[in-house]
mmCIF file of C-alpha atoms in Angstrom:
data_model
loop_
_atom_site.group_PDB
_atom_site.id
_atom_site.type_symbol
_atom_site.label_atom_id
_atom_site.label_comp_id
_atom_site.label_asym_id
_atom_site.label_seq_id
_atom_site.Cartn_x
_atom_site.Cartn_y
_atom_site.Cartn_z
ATOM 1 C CA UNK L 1 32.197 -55.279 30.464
ATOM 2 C CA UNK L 2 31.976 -53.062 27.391
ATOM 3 C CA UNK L 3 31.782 -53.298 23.737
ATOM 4 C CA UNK L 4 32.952 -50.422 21.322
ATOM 5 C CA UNK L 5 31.620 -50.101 18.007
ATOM 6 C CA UNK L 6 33.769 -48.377 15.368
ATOM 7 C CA UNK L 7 31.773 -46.910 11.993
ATOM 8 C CA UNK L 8 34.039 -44.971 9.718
ATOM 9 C CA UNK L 9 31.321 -42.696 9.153
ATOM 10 C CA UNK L 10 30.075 -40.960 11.997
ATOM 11 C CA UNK L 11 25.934 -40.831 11.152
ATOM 12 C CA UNK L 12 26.290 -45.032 10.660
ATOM 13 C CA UNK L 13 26.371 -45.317 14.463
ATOM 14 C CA UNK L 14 23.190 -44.745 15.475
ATOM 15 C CA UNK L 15 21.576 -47.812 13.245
ATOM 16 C CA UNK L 16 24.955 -50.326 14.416
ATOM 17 C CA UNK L 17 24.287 -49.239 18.352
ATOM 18 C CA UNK L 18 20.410 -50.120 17.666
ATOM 19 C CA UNK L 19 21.514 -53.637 16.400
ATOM 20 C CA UNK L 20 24.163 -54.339 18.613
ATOM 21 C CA UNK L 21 21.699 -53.447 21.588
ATOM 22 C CA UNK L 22 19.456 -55.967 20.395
ATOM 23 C CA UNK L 23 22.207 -58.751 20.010
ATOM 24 C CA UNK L 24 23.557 -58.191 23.100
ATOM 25 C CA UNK L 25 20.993 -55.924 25.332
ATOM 26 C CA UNK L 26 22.888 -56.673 29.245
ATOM 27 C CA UNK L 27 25.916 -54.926 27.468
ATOM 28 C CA UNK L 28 27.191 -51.492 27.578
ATOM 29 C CA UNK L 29 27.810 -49.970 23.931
ATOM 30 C CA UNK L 30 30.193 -47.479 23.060
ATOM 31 C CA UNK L 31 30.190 -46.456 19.982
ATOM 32 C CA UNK L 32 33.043 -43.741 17.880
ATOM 33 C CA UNK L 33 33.799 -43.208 14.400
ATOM 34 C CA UNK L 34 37.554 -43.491 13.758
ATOM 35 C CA UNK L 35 37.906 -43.317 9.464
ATOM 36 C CA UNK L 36 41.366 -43.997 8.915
ATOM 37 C CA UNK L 37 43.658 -41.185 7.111
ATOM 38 C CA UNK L 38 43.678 -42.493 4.166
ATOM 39 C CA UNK L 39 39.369 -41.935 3.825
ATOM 40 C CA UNK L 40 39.865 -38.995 5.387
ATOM 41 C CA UNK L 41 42.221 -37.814 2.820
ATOM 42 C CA UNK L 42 39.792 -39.230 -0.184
ATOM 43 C CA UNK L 43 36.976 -37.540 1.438
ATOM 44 C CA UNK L 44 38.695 -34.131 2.021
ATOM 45 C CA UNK L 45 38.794 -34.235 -2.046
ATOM 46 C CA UNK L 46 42.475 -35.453 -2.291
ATOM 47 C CA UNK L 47 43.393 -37.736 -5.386
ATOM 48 C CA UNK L 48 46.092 -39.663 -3.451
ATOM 49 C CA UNK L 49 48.361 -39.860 -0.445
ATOM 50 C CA UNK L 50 52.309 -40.165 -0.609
ATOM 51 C CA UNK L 51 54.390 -40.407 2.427
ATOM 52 C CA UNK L 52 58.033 -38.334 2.816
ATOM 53 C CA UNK L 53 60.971 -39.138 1.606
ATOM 54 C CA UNK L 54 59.702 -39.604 -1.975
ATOM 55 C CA UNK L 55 60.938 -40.739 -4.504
ATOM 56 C CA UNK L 56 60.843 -39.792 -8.212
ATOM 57 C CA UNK L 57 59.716 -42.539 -9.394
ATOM 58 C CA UNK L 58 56.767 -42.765 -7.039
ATOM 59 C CA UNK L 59 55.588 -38.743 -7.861
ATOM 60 C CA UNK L 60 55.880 -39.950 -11.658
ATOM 61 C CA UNK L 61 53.568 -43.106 -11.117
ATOM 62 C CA UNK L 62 51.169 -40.902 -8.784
ATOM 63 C CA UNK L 63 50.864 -38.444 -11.064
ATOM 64 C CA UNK L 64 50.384 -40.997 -13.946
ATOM 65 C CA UNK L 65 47.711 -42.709 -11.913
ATOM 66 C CA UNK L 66 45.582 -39.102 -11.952
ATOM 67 C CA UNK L 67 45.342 -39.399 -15.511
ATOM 68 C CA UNK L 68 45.342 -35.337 -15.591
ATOM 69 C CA UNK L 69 46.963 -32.944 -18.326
ATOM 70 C CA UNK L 70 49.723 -31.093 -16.239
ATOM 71 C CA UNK L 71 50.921 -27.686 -17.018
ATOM 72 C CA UNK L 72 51.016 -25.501 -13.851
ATOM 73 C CA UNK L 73 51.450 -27.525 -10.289
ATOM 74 C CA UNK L 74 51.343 -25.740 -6.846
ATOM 75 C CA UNK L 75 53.632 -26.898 -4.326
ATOM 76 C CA UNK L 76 52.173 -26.548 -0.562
ATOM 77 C CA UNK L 77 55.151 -26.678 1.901
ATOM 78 C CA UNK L 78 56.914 -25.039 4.171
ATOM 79 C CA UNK L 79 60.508 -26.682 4.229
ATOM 80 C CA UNK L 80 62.194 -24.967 1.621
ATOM 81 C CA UNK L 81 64.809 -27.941 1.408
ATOM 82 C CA UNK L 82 61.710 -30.112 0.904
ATOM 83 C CA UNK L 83 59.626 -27.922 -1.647
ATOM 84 C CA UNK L 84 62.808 -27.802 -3.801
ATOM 85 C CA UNK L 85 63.806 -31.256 -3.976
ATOM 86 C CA UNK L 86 59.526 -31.481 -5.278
ATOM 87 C CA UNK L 87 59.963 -28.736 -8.156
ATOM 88 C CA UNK L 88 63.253 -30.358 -9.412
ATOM 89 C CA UNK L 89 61.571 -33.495 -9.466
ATOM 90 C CA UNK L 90 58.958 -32.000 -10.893
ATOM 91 C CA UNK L 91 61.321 -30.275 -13.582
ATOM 92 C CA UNK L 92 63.064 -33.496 -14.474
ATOM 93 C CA UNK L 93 59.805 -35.406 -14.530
ATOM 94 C CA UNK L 94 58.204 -32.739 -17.388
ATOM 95 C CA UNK L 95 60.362 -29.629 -17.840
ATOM 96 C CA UNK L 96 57.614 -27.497 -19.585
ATOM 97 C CA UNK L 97 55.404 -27.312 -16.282
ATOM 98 C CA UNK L 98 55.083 -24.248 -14.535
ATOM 99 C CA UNK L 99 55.707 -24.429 -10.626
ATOM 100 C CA UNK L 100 54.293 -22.137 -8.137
ATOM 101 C CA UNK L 101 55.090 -22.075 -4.544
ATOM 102 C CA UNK L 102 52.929 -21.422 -0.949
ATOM 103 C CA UNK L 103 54.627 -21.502 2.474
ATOM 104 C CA UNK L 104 51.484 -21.335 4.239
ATOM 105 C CA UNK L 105 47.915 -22.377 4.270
ATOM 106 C CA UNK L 106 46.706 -18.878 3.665
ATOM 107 C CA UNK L 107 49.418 -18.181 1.067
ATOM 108 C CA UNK L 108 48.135 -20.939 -0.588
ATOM 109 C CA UNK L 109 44.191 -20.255 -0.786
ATOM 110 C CA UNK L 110 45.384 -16.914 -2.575
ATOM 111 C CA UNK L 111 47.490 -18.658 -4.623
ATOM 112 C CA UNK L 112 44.716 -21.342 -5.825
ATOM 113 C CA UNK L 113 42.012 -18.141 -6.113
ATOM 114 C CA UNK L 114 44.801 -16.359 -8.427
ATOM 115 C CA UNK L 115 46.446 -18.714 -10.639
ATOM 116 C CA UNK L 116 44.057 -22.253 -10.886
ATOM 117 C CA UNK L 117 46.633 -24.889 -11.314
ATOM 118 C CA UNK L 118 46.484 -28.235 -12.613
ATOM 119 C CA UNK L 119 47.334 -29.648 -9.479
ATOM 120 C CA UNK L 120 48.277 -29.089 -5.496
ATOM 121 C CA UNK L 121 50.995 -30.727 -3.986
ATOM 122 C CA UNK L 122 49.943 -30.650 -0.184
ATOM 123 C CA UNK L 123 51.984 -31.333 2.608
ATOM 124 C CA UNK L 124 49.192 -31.710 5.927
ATOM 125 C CA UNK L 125 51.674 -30.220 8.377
ATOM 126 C CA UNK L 126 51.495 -26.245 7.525
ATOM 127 C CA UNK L 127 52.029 -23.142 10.092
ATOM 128 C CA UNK L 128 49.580 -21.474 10.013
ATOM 129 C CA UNK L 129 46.210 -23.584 8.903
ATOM 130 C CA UNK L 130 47.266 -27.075 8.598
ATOM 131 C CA UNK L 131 46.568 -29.628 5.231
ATOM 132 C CA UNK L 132 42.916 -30.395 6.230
ATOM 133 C CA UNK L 133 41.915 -26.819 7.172
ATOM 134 C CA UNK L 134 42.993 -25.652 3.574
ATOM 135 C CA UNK L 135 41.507 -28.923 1.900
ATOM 136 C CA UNK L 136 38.079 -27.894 4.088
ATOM 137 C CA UNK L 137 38.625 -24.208 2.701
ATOM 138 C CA UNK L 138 39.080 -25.054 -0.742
ATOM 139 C CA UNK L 139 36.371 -27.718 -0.933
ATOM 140 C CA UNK L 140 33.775 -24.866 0.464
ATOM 141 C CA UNK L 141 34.751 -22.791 -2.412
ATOM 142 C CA UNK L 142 32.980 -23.066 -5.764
ATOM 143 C CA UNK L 143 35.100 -21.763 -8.042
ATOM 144 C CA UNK L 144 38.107 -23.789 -5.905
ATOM 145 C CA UNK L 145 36.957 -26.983 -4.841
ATOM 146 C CA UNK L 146 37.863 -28.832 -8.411
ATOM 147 C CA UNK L 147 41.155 -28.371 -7.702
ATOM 148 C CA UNK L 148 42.867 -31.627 -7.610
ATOM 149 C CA UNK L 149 45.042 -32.118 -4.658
ATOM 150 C CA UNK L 150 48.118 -35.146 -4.144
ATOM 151 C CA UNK L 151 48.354 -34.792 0.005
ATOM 152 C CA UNK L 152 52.070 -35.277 0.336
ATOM 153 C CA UNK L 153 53.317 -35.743 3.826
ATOM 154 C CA UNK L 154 55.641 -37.548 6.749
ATOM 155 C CA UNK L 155 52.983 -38.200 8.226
ATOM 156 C CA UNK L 156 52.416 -42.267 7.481
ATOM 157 C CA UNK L 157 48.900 -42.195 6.666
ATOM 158 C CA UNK L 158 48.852 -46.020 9.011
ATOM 159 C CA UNK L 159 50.842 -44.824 11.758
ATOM 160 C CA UNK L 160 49.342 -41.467 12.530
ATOM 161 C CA UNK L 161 46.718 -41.627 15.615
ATOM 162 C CA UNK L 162 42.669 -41.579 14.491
ATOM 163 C CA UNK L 163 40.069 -39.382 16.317
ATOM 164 C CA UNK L 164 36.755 -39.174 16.321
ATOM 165 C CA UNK L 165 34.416 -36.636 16.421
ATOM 166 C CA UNK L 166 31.563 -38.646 18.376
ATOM 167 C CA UNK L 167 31.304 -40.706 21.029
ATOM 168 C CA UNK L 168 27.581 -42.409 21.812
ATOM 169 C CA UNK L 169 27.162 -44.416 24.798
ATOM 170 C CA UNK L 170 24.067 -46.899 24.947
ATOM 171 C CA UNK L 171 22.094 -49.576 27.116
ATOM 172 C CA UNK L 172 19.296 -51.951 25.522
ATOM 173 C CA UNK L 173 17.066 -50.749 28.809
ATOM 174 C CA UNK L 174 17.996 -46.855 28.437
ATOM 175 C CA UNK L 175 20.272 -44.910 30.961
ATOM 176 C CA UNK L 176 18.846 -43.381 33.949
ATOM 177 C CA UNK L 177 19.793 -39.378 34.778
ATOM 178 C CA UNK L 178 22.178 -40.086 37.423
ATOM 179 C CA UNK L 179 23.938 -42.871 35.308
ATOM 180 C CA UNK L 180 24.167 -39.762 32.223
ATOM 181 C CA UNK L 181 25.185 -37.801 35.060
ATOM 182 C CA UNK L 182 27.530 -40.105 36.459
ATOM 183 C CA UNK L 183 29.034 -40.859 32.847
ATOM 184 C CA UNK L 184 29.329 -37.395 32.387
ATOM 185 C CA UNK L 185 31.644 -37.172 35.077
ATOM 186 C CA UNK L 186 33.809 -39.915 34.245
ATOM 187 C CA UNK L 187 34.003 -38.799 30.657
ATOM 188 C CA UNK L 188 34.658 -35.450 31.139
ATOM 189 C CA UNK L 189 37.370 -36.707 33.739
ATOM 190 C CA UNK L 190 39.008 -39.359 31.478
ATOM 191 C CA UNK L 191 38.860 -36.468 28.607
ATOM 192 C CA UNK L 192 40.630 -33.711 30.695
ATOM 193 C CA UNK L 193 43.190 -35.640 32.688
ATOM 194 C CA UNK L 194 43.599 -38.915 30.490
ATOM 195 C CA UNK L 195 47.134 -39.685 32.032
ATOM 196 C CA UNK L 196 45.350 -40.473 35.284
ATOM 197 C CA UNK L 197 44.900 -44.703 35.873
ATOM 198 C CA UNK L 198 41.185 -45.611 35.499
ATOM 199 C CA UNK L 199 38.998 -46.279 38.983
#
């Protein structure tokens, strides 16, 4: 009845519908783009993703793997039970670095404008702005967006949910204006109320 294509980059779709209608032209497309986290991380600018509870041994080997000199490290977080247990790691792991702290997404675009660490430890999950917000801030800044940034999170980079941003709907012999109109409907239905059973 349908097929969905899936690109992991959004402008992709457009050439995969066009050879999918061909292949199969009787068939409704759908097509999204749903990158997984861990992309989305890499292409927010972040150097690598660990998942909560860490431990020690897997900061050291992460922050081996960035093959950077270390000597002042941000902390992003706002459990204070959580940004602790980072800084004595941190401390035990090299004692000389210097650690600064951010609560907040805000907080921490001052802090990155003001002092230019090394490195950001980032947790995604922030009051105010969250991770990706501040990674989108930072990256539109010149003098920030060389930053480096370890994303450190609960949130299981294969567990948490993908979106996407597009949604393209095709047929090889085009789509009439009351079928748009029609599909309109029924998207804009299945998008506002989607606990409701399908017709």
């Amino acid at each position: 009845q349908l097929v969905m294509v899936n690109a992991t980059h959004a402008e992709q779709l457009t050439a995969l519908l066009a050879e999918a209608r061909a292949a199969i032209p009787d068939t409704p497309l759908m097509g999204c783009s749903l990158p997984p986290i861990l992309e989305r991380a890499t292409r927010s600018g972040a150097m690598g993703y660990l998942i909560k509870p860490i431990r020690r041994e897997d900061l050291t080997a992460a922050l081996d793997s960035l093959g950077l000199t270390l000597r002042h490290v941000l902390i992003v977080e706002d459990n204070a039970d959580a940004m602790h247990l980072l800084a004595m790691m941190l401390n035990t792991i090299d004692e000389t670095l210097r650690i600064s702290t951010a609560t907040s997404g805000q907080e921490a675009l001052e802090r990155l404008g003001d002092e230019r660490p090394d490195l950001m430890l980032l947790d995604i999950v922030l009051p105010d702005i969250d991770g990706w917000q501040l990674l989108d801030a930072k990256n539109a800044d010149d003098a920030l967006r060389d930053i480096p940034v370890l994303i450190i999170s609960a949130q299981d980079p294969q567990e948490s949910p993908p979106t996407t941003e597009w949604l393209q709907i095709a047929m090889s012999r085009g789509l009439s204006v009351s079928e748009v109109l029609r599909c309109g409907r029924q998207a804009a239905r299945a998008l506002l109320y989607p606990a409701e059973e399908p017709d």
